[in-house]
Amino acid sequence: MKAIYSFVVLGCFMSTLYSMQEIKAEQNTFKDSLQNKTLRELATAFWNVKDLDSIYKINLAKVYLSKAKKLDNELRIADGYQMFMYLCKGQFETYLKYSDSIIDVTKDLKKSHYPGTGYIFKGGVLRDMERYNEALESLLKAKEIAESNNDEIQVMIAERIIAELKTILGKNQEALKIYQKHFSVLSKKDSIKKNGQNYISTAYLLGSSYNRIQEYDSAHYYINIGIKYSLASYYHHFYPELVFTSGVNNYHRKKYKSAIDSLQKTLRLLDNNVDNINVRMSYLYLGKSYRQLNENTKAIQYLKKLDSVTNDSNYRLEFREAFELLKEYYTEKGDKDESVKLLEKWIHYEKKRQEKYKKLDQEIVEKFDVPGLIKEKELLLSQTIDSNKASMFRIIIIGCLVLVLISVLYFFLYKSKKNKLEEELDEQLEKVKVLESNTKKPSSSTSLELSEELKLDILRKLNSFEKGLLYLKNDITLVKASKKLKTNSTYLSKVINLEKQKNFTNYINDLRIGYCIEQIKANKKFRQYAISSMAKEVGFNNIQSFAKAFSKEVGCNPAEYIKKYDNDMV
């Protein structure tokens, strides 16, 4: 519909200036003047002059694609489709069709950035359409093709969009690591020149990630880098996204007026297109910013805007805050009908989101995370084997040198210093034994004995660990816990196994579930949390592991337990 609407508006505008016949004659003149240009000239005119008249640009794309098809050149045909994709930005369905056309025409090409580029385009637009599982499939295909072609930049782009899917699931630390790795590679001077668009995009995503994990100074640093390079680039790549992220950052740094300026500018840059997630998120942060300035009428206006454009497919975890604020507003007004409607809608969205994200989470783990870990493991194993071979080679060389030394000494001193020779030989042999013993790995079967004093010390530290609720940190591991408690991870594991009768993972999960049950009983607001929010609150990274641990401890899932508890209270 958007594409049709655009051309209708364009037609109405032109009709005020020319008759339809004059328009057709002018377009034909355009085409005739372009027919004599080469494909390179047409492409240069299309991409290197950003302020061209839209009619002229459409004709450039038409002539280019027509010439490419006559030459039956798959690469150039795909380039032509890419021109049309540029012309239909924001028209997701049309954009998707052109990306499929690129994939179809280039599917048999080898050692080319196509069809990988087509799959990346498709993955990106499917992400924007919030068809996340389909987006993941396209991006994994793009990554596979890029890896087979040793195309490092294309691998990065695919991984970057997959990392964005991780942030949608709340896996902000995992996404951040991917962006940091990419930025490190792209920060080399030559790479910035060659891959400026990717560099700016990664700076924007780093800024956004640091906002999410509440490291606002780091976010500010990367946002400024992104804005600097974006304004210096020809097409101002990712400028609207960077302005939005700056607005969010200003809000969190309590610069509410600056936040409002940036967020209002974002709406203008993105034409208030509610299909764009940054427009909807701008409504949320405008509502929150005006609320902080006690301009409650404007705050509610933007929160209601967000509510009005939210639906089953585009509801995000971040929108929960808007619904909480609206619920608070209706409660204060005493408007029970609106409160009930809002709650029903909110519960419905949460259920849909959990269904959609559960499948996405499973697929990312199975198809992206696990294969990546396996590849990393294989690389480490190969490095270990090579290292072991090198170590063995060194041992053999050293052994041979020692034997040669012994032989020379023996031969040289045998006749005159027999007694002294024997002593020296003993010394050399002892050195060989020491050398050999140093090259041997300590036996893993050595039993670990703990003194009673050490055991009691670790138990005291564990008690402090539990009282301090350190088990609620979602990134806690045995190694991190042992560092926190200033003890050895092996000792800590042994004490937990012996004294708590469980392994470290079960010990942490049981503490979290225990805390969760306490909160359900004592905290009415906590009982109203979505299950996913509840899981995050008590330290679980995903709803599946939370539900499994809860059910194991209590015998039913969290929702059932809360319902039963509420009934008992009545």
PDB file of C-alpha atoms in Angstrom, residues 184-434:
ATOM      1  CA  SER A 184      38.245  -3.754  17.098  1.00  0.00           C
ATOM      2  CA  VAL A 185      38.696  -5.118  13.565  1.00  0.00           C
ATOM      3  CA  LEU A 186      37.038  -2.132  11.863  1.00  0.00           C
ATOM      4  CA  SER A 187      38.974   0.485  13.883  1.00  0.00           C
ATOM      5  CA  LYS A 188      42.112   0.072  11.775  1.00  0.00           C
ATOM      6  CA  LYS A 189      42.603   3.167   9.590  1.00  0.00           C
ATOM      7  CA  ASP A 190      42.428   1.343   6.263  1.00  0.00           C
ATOM      8  CA  SER A 191      39.347  -0.543   7.390  1.00  0.00           C
ATOM      9  CA  ILE A 192      37.504   2.649   8.377  1.00  0.00           C
ATOM     10  CA  LYS A 193      38.086   4.068   4.881  1.00  0.00           C
ATOM     11  CA  LYS A 194      37.001   0.881   3.109  1.00  0.00           C
ATOM     12  CA  ASN A 195      34.137  -0.024   5.449  1.00  0.00           C
ATOM     13  CA  GLY A 196      32.914   3.324   6.741  1.00  0.00           C
ATOM     14  CA  GLN A 197      29.248   2.304   6.741  1.00  0.00           C
ATOM     15  CA  ASN A 198      29.953  -0.816   8.833  1.00  0.00           C
ATOM     16  CA  TYR A 199      32.177   1.184  11.195  1.00  0.00           C
ATOM     17  CA  ILE A 200      29.406   3.748  11.813  1.00  0.00           C
ATOM     18  CA  SER A 201      26.801   1.015  12.245  1.00  0.00           C
ATOM     19  CA  THR A 202      28.956  -0.820  14.790  1.00  0.00           C
ATOM     20  CA  ALA A 203      29.603   2.412  16.734  1.00  0.00           C
ATOM     21  CA  TYR A 204      25.825   3.002  16.851  1.00  0.00           C
ATOM     22  CA  LEU A 205      25.155  -0.556  18.064  1.00  0.00           C
ATOM     23  CA  LEU A 206      27.888  -0.293  20.712  1.00  0.00           C
ATOM     24  CA  GLY A 207      26.332   2.937  21.984  1.00  0.00           C
ATOM     25  CA  SER A 208      22.924   1.293  22.074  1.00  0.00           C
ATOM     26  CA  SER A 209      24.310  -1.785  23.891  1.00  0.00           C
ATOM     27  CA  TYR A 210      26.101   0.251  26.538  1.00  0.00           C
ATOM     28  CA  ASN A 211      22.844   2.157  27.116  1.00  0.00           C
ATOM     29  CA  ARG A 212      21.106  -1.172  27.761  1.00  0.00           C
ATOM     30  CA  ILE A 213      23.659  -2.372  30.309  1.00  0.00           C
ATOM     31  CA  GLN A 214      23.587   1.070  32.001  1.00  0.00           C
ATOM     32  CA  GLU A 215      27.173   2.084  31.164  1.00  0.00           C
ATOM     33  CA  TYR A 216      26.136   5.505  29.938  1.00  0.00           C
ATOM     34  CA  ASP A 217      29.552   7.166  29.673  1.00  0.00           C
ATOM     35  CA  SER A 218      30.772   4.374  27.371  1.00  0.00           C
ATOM     36  CA  ALA A 219      27.556   4.689  25.372  1.00  0.00           C
ATOM     37  CA  HIS A 220      28.076   8.453  25.015  1.00  0.00           C
ATOM     38  CA  TYR A 221      31.633   7.874  23.744  1.00  0.00           C
ATOM     39  CA  TYR A 222      30.606   5.496  20.944  1.00  0.00           C
ATOM     40  CA  ILE A 223      27.527   7.537  19.986  1.00  0.00           C
ATOM     41  CA  ASN A 224      29.753  10.595  19.449  1.00  0.00           C
ATOM     42  CA  ILE A 225      32.160   8.551  17.306  1.00  0.00           C
ATOM     43  CA  GLY A 226      29.221   7.323  15.210  1.00  0.00           C
ATOM     44  CA  ILE A 227      27.749  10.829  14.756  1.00  0.00           C
ATOM     45  CA  LYS A 228      31.148  12.275  13.797  1.00  0.00           C
ATOM     46  CA  TYR A 229      31.746   9.702  11.041  1.00  0.00           C
ATOM     47  CA  SER A 230      28.099   9.695   9.932  1.00  0.00           C
ATOM     48  CA  LEU A 231      28.056  13.455   9.311  1.00  0.00           C
ATOM     49  CA  ALA A 232      31.362  13.141   7.446  1.00  0.00           C
ATOM     50  CA  SER A 233      29.988  10.389   5.169  1.00  0.00           C
ATOM     51  CA  TYR A 234      28.254  11.149   1.888  1.00  0.00           C
ATOM     52  CA  TYR A 235      24.917   9.549   2.778  1.00  0.00           C
ATOM     53  CA  HIS A 236      25.039  10.264   6.566  1.00  0.00           C
ATOM     54  CA  HIS A 237      24.757   6.546   7.309  1.00  0.00           C
ATOM     55  CA  PHE A 238      22.731   5.607  10.431  1.00  0.00           C
ATOM     56  CA  TYR A 239      22.318   9.249  11.454  1.00  0.00           C
ATOM     57  CA  PRO A 240      18.635   8.914  12.559  1.00  0.00           C
ATOM     58  CA  GLU A 241      19.519   5.820  14.622  1.00  0.00           C
ATOM     59  CA  LEU A 242      22.441   7.626  16.269  1.00  0.00           C
ATOM     60  CA  VAL A 243      20.271  10.665  17.083  1.00  0.00           C
ATOM     61  CA  PHE A 244      17.701   8.342  18.702  1.00  0.00           C
ATOM     62  CA  THR A 245      20.383   6.537  20.735  1.00  0.00           C
ATOM     63  CA  SER A 246      21.750   9.907  21.836  1.00  0.00           C
ATOM     64  CA  GLY A 247      18.261  10.828  23.050  1.00  0.00           C
ATOM     65  CA  VAL A 248      18.045   7.636  25.129  1.00  0.00           C
ATOM     66  CA  ASN A 249      21.520   8.301  26.515  1.00  0.00           C
ATOM     67  CA  ASN A 250      20.603  11.876  27.475  1.00  0.00           C
ATOM     68  CA  TYR A 251      17.504  10.597  29.263  1.00  0.00           C
ATOM     69  CA  HIS A 252      19.549   8.184  31.366  1.00  0.00           C
ATOM     70  CA  ARG A 253      22.088  10.915  32.122  1.00  0.00           C
ATOM     71  CA  LYS A 254      19.164  13.042  33.396  1.00  0.00           C
ATOM     72  CA  LYS A 255      19.488  15.597  30.569  1.00  0.00           C
ATOM     73  CA  TYR A 256      15.755  15.469  29.871  1.00  0.00           C
ATOM     74  CA  LYS A 257      15.428  18.582  27.661  1.00  0.00           C
ATOM     75  CA  SER A 258      18.319  17.424  25.461  1.00  0.00           C
ATOM     76  CA  ALA A 259      16.710  13.979  25.337  1.00  0.00           C
ATOM     77  CA  ILE A 260      13.421  15.494  24.120  1.00  0.00           C
ATOM     78  CA  ASP A 261      15.232  17.536  21.427  1.00  0.00           C
ATOM     79  CA  SER A 262      17.023  14.412  20.095  1.00  0.00           C
ATOM     80  CA  LEU A 263      13.889  12.242  20.207  1.00  0.00           C
ATOM     81  CA  GLN A 264      11.741  14.860  18.439  1.00  0.00           C
ATOM     82  CA  LYS A 265      14.468  15.146  15.793  1.00  0.00           C
ATOM     83  CA  THR A 266      14.392  11.344  15.391  1.00  0.00           C
ATOM     84  CA  LEU A 267      10.658  11.463  14.648  1.00  0.00           C
ATOM     85  CA  ARG A 268      11.262  14.100  11.960  1.00  0.00           C
ATOM     86  CA  LEU A 269      14.178  12.209  10.396  1.00  0.00           C
ATOM     87  CA  LEU A 270      12.128   8.989  10.270  1.00  0.00           C
ATOM     88  CA  ASP A 271       8.940  10.742   9.059  1.00  0.00           C
ATOM     89  CA  ASN A 272       7.080   9.487  12.143  1.00  0.00           C
ATOM     90  CA  ASN A 273       6.899   6.058  10.469  1.00  0.00           C
ATOM     91  CA  VAL A 274       5.490   3.834  13.239  1.00  0.00           C
ATOM     92  CA  ASP A 275       6.716   0.707  11.443  1.00  0.00           C
ATOM     93  CA  ASN A 276      10.199   1.783  12.549  1.00  0.00           C
ATOM     94  CA  ILE A 277      11.078   0.523  16.041  1.00  0.00           C
ATOM     95  CA  ASN A 278      13.032   3.721  16.803  1.00  0.00           C
ATOM     96  CA  VAL A 279       9.893   5.809  16.242  1.00  0.00           C
ATOM     97  CA  ARG A 280       7.927   3.678  18.699  1.00  0.00           C
ATOM     98  CA  MET A 281      10.804   3.712  21.203  1.00  0.00           C
ATOM     99  CA  SER A 282      10.982   7.512  20.806  1.00  0.00           C
ATOM    100  CA  TYR A 283       7.345   7.709  21.945  1.00  0.00           C
ATOM    101  CA  LEU A 284       8.299   5.719  25.055  1.00  0.00           C
ATOM    102  CA  TYR A 285      11.296   7.878  25.958  1.00  0.00           C
ATOM    103  CA  LEU A 286       9.460  11.128  25.169  1.00  0.00           C
ATOM    104  CA  GLY A 287       6.745  10.019  27.595  1.00  0.00           C
ATOM    105  CA  LYS A 288       9.347   9.192  30.254  1.00  0.00           C
ATOM    106  CA  SER A 289      11.293  12.444  29.680  1.00  0.00           C
ATOM    107  CA  TYR A 290       8.200  14.680  29.924  1.00  0.00           C
ATOM    108  CA  ARG A 291       7.185  12.775  33.054  1.00  0.00           C
ATOM    109  CA  GLN A 292      10.547  13.585  34.657  1.00  0.00           C
ATOM    110  CA  LEU A 293       9.913  17.263  33.869  1.00  0.00           C
ATOM    111  CA  ASN A 294       6.419  16.968  35.466  1.00  0.00           C
ATOM    112  CA  GLU A 295       4.759  17.697  32.106  1.00  0.00           C
ATOM    113  CA  ASN A 296       2.329  14.833  32.626  1.00  0.00           C
ATOM    114  CA  THR A 297      -0.168  15.768  29.898  1.00  0.00           C
ATOM    115  CA  LYS A 298       2.528  15.490  27.202  1.00  0.00           C
ATOM    116  CA  ALA A 299       3.934  12.356  28.840  1.00  0.00           C
ATOM    117  CA  ILE A 300       0.576  10.549  28.701  1.00  0.00           C
ATOM    118  CA  GLN A 301       0.029  11.783  25.135  1.00  0.00           C
ATOM    119  CA  TYR A 302       3.172   9.957  23.920  1.00  0.00           C
ATOM    120  CA  LEU A 303       2.550   6.854  26.012  1.00  0.00           C
ATOM    121  CA  LYS A 304      -0.957   6.604  24.544  1.00  0.00           C
ATOM    122  CA  LYS A 305       0.545   7.027  21.060  1.00  0.00           C
ATOM    123  CA  LEU A 306       2.773   4.025  21.709  1.00  0.00           C
ATOM    124  CA  ASP A 307      -0.192   2.035  23.022  1.00  0.00           C
ATOM    125  CA  SER A 308      -2.230   2.882  19.912  1.00  0.00           C
ATOM    126  CA  VAL A 309       0.415   1.609  17.448  1.00  0.00           C
ATOM    127  CA  THR A 310       1.393  -1.525  19.420  1.00  0.00           C
ATOM    128  CA  ASN A 311       0.095  -4.877  18.221  1.00  0.00           C
ATOM    129  CA  ASP A 312       0.766  -8.618  18.542  1.00  0.00           C
ATOM    130  CA  SER A 313       3.655  -8.640  16.089  1.00  0.00           C
ATOM    131  CA  ASN A 314       5.550  -5.516  17.190  1.00  0.00           C
ATOM    132  CA  TYR A 315       5.234  -5.660  21.004  1.00  0.00           C
ATOM    133  CA  ARG A 316       8.664  -5.523  22.658  1.00  0.00           C
ATOM    134  CA  LEU A 317       9.888  -6.184  26.197  1.00  0.00           C
ATOM    135  CA  GLU A 318      10.833  -2.490  26.523  1.00  0.00           C
ATOM    136  CA  PHE A 319       7.188  -1.434  26.040  1.00  0.00           C
ATOM    137  CA  ARG A 320       6.279  -3.009  29.372  1.00  0.00           C
ATOM    138  CA  GLU A 321       7.343   0.229  31.073  1.00  0.00           C
ATOM    139  CA  ALA A 322       4.871   2.262  29.012  1.00  0.00           C
ATOM    140  CA  PHE A 323       2.037  -0.057  30.032  1.00  0.00           C
ATOM    141  CA  GLU A 324       3.093   0.173  33.684  1.00  0.00           C
ATOM    142  CA  LEU A 325       3.007   4.000  33.527  1.00  0.00           C
ATOM    143  CA  LEU A 326      -0.366   4.018  31.762  1.00  0.00           C
ATOM    144  CA  LYS A 327      -1.775   1.580  34.327  1.00  0.00           C
ATOM    145  CA  GLU A 328      -0.556   3.873  37.101  1.00  0.00           C
ATOM    146  CA  TYR A 329      -2.186   6.850  35.329  1.00  0.00           C
ATOM    147  CA  TYR A 330      -5.575   5.106  34.945  1.00  0.00           C
ATOM    148  CA  THR A 331      -5.455   3.906  38.547  1.00  0.00           C
ATOM    149  CA  GLU A 332      -4.804   7.438  39.823  1.00  0.00           C
ATOM    150  CA  LYS A 333      -7.735   8.679  37.713  1.00  0.00           C
ATOM    151  CA  GLY A 334      -9.931   5.920  39.139  1.00  0.00           C
ATOM    152  CA  ASP A 335     -10.719   4.745  35.612  1.00  0.00           C
ATOM    153  CA  LYS A 336     -11.242   1.033  36.247  1.00  0.00           C
ATOM    154  CA  ASP A 337     -12.593   0.255  32.765  1.00  0.00           C
ATOM    155  CA  GLU A 338      -9.482   1.589  31.024  1.00  0.00           C
ATOM    156  CA  SER A 339      -7.271  -0.163  33.582  1.00  0.00           C
ATOM    157  CA  VAL A 340      -8.934  -3.519  32.875  1.00  0.00           C
ATOM    158  CA  LYS A 341      -8.721  -3.029  29.076  1.00  0.00           C
ATOM    159  CA  LEU A 342      -5.060  -2.109  29.355  1.00  0.00           C
ATOM    160  CA  LEU A 343      -4.239  -5.124  31.551  1.00  0.00           C
ATOM    161  CA  GLU A 344      -6.074  -7.544  29.232  1.00  0.00           C
ATOM    162  CA  LYS A 345      -4.209  -6.156  26.231  1.00  0.00           C
ATOM    163  CA  TRP A 346      -0.868  -6.235  28.087  1.00  0.00           C
ATOM    164  CA  ILE A 347      -1.316  -9.852  29.233  1.00  0.00           C
ATOM    165  CA  HIS A 348      -2.227 -10.839  25.666  1.00  0.00           C
ATOM    166  CA  TYR A 349       0.899  -9.147  24.258  1.00  0.00           C
ATOM    167  CA  GLU A 350       3.139 -10.774  26.854  1.00  0.00           C
ATOM    168  CA  LYS A 351       1.838 -14.250  25.976  1.00  0.00           C
ATOM    169  CA  LYS A 352       2.369 -13.646  22.263  1.00  0.00           C
ATOM    170  CA  ARG A 353       5.859 -12.266  22.877  1.00  0.00           C
ATOM    171  CA  GLN A 354       6.873 -15.265  24.972  1.00  0.00           C
ATOM    172  CA  GLU A 355       5.654 -17.681  22.294  1.00  0.00           C
ATOM    173  CA  LYS A 356       7.517 -15.818  19.540  1.00  0.00           C
ATOM    174  CA  TYR A 357      10.738 -15.238  21.450  1.00  0.00           C
ATOM    175  CA  LYS A 358      10.910 -18.755  22.874  1.00  0.00           C
ATOM    176  CA  LYS A 359      11.269 -20.196  19.360  1.00  0.00           C
ATOM    177  CA  LEU A 360      13.767 -17.487  18.344  1.00  0.00           C
ATOM    178  CA  ASP A 361      15.880 -18.129  21.451  1.00  0.00           C
ATOM    179  CA  GLN A 362      15.968 -21.878  20.765  1.00  0.00           C
ATOM    180  CA  GLU A 363      16.969 -21.358  17.146  1.00  0.00           C
ATOM    181  CA  ILE A 364      19.745 -18.851  17.961  1.00  0.00           C
ATOM    182  CA  VAL A 365      21.203 -21.275  20.506  1.00  0.00           C
ATOM    183  CA  GLU A 366      20.910 -24.325  18.237  1.00  0.00           C
ATOM    184  CA  LYS A 367      21.891 -22.740  14.928  1.00  0.00           C
ATOM    185  CA  PHE A 368      24.257 -19.912  15.867  1.00  0.00           C
ATOM    186  CA  ASP A 369      25.642 -20.232  19.407  1.00  0.00           C
ATOM    187  CA  VAL A 370      26.311 -23.993  19.503  1.00  0.00           C
ATOM    188  CA  PRO A 371      27.923 -24.230  16.019  1.00  0.00           C
ATOM    189  CA  GLY A 372      30.070 -21.222  16.964  1.00  0.00           C
ATOM    190  CA  LEU A 373      31.196 -22.928  20.168  1.00  0.00           C
ATOM    191  CA  ILE A 374      31.951 -26.170  18.315  1.00  0.00           C
ATOM    192  CA  LYS A 375      34.051 -24.271  15.775  1.00  0.00           C
ATOM    193  CA  GLU A 376      35.892 -22.481  18.588  1.00  0.00           C
ATOM    194  CA  LYS A 377      36.497 -25.800  20.348  1.00  0.00           C
ATOM    195  CA  GLU A 378      37.858 -27.390  17.164  1.00  0.00           C
ATOM    196  CA  LEU A 379      40.185 -24.417  16.663  1.00  0.00           C
ATOM    197  CA  LEU A 380      41.446 -24.668  20.235  1.00  0.00           C
ATOM    198  CA  LEU A 381      41.966 -28.418  19.866  1.00  0.00           C
ATOM    199  CA  SER A 382      43.976 -27.964  16.688  1.00  0.00           C
ATOM    200  CA  GLN A 383      46.059 -25.285  18.387  1.00  0.00           C
ATOM    201  CA  THR A 384      46.564 -27.577  21.393  1.00  0.00           C
ATOM    202  CA  ILE A 385      47.647 -30.463  19.171  1.00  0.00           C
ATOM    203  CA  ASP A 386      50.090 -28.198  17.351  1.00  0.00           C
ATOM    204  CA  SER A 387      51.343 -26.891  20.684  1.00  0.00           C
ATOM    205  CA  ASN A 388      51.753 -30.430  22.055  1.00  0.00           C
ATOM    206  CA  LYS A 389      53.674 -31.463  18.963  1.00  0.00           C
ATOM    207  CA  ALA A 390      55.968 -28.475  19.347  1.00  0.00           C
ATOM    208  CA  SER A 391      56.482 -29.265  23.056  1.00  0.00           C
ATOM    209  CA  MET A 392      57.312 -32.904  22.319  1.00  0.00           C
ATOM    210  CA  PHE A 393      59.727 -31.814  19.612  1.00  0.00           C
ATOM    211  CA  ARG A 394      61.466 -29.472  22.064  1.00  0.00           C
ATOM    212  CA  ILE A 395      61.738 -32.254  24.659  1.00  0.00           C
ATOM    213  CA  ILE A 396      63.294 -34.624  22.118  1.00  0.00           C
ATOM    214  CA  ILE A 397      65.790 -31.959  21.005  1.00  0.00           C
ATOM    215  CA  ILE A 398      66.738 -31.146  24.600  1.00  0.00           C
ATOM    216  CA  GLY A 399      67.072 -34.852  25.412  1.00  0.00           C
ATOM    217  CA  CYS A 400      69.308 -35.407  22.396  1.00  0.00           C
ATOM    218  CA  LEU A 401      71.464 -32.423  23.301  1.00  0.00           C
ATOM    219  CA  VAL A 402      71.859 -33.702  26.854  1.00  0.00           C
ATOM    220  CA  LEU A 403      72.830 -37.165  25.593  1.00  0.00           C
ATOM    221  CA  VAL A 404      75.349 -35.655  23.189  1.00  0.00           C
ATOM    222  CA  LEU A 405      76.780 -33.575  26.013  1.00  0.00           C
ATOM    223  CA  ILE A 406      77.082 -36.645  28.216  1.00  0.00           C
ATOM    224  CA  SER A 407      78.793 -38.608  25.427  1.00  0.00           C
ATOM    225  CA  VAL A 408      81.306 -35.816  24.743  1.00  0.00           C
ATOM    226  CA  LEU A 409      82.105 -35.429  28.400  1.00  0.00           C
ATOM    227  CA  TYR A 410      82.492 -39.147  28.826  1.00  0.00           C
ATOM    228  CA  PHE A 411      84.782 -39.484  25.813  1.00  0.00           C
ATOM    229  CA  PHE A 412      86.918 -36.460  26.748  1.00  0.00           C
ATOM    230  CA  LEU A 413      87.461 -37.212  30.403  1.00  0.00           C
ATOM    231  CA  TYR A 414      87.317 -41.013  30.506  1.00  0.00           C
ATOM    232  CA  LYS A 415      91.015 -41.801  30.709  1.00  0.00           C
ATOM    233  CA  SER A 416      92.290 -39.108  33.017  1.00  0.00           C
ATOM    234  CA  LYS A 417      89.375 -38.357  35.292  1.00  0.00           C
ATOM    235  CA  LYS A 418      87.368 -41.502  35.654  1.00  0.00           C
ATOM    236  CA  ASN A 419      86.183 -40.818  39.156  1.00  0.00           C
ATOM    237  CA  LYS A 420      85.351 -37.223  38.432  1.00  0.00           C
ATOM    238  CA  LEU A 421      83.556 -38.290  35.246  1.00  0.00           C
ATOM    239  CA  GLU A 422      81.277 -40.588  37.168  1.00  0.00           C
ATOM    240  CA  GLU A 423      80.312 -37.748  39.479  1.00  0.00           C
ATOM    241  CA  GLU A 424      79.646 -35.434  36.564  1.00  0.00           C
ATOM    242  CA  LEU A 425      77.617 -38.104  34.783  1.00  0.00           C
ATOM    243  CA  ASP A 426      75.500 -38.497  37.888  1.00  0.00           C
ATOM    244  CA  GLU A 427      74.879 -34.775  37.912  1.00  0.00           C
ATOM    245  CA  GLN A 428      73.940 -34.741  34.222  1.00  0.00           C
ATOM    246  CA  LEU A 429      71.619 -37.704  34.629  1.00  0.00           C
ATOM    247  CA  GLU A 430      69.968 -35.973  37.539  1.00  0.00           C
ATOM    248  CA  LYS A 431      69.401 -32.936  35.302  1.00  0.00           C
ATOM    249  CA  VAL A 432      67.762 -35.172  32.705  1.00  0.00           C
ATOM    250  CA  LYS A 433      65.442 -36.571  35.369  1.00  0.00           C
ATOM    251  CA  VAL A 434      64.542 -33.073  36.538  1.00  0.00           C
TER     252      VAL A 434
END
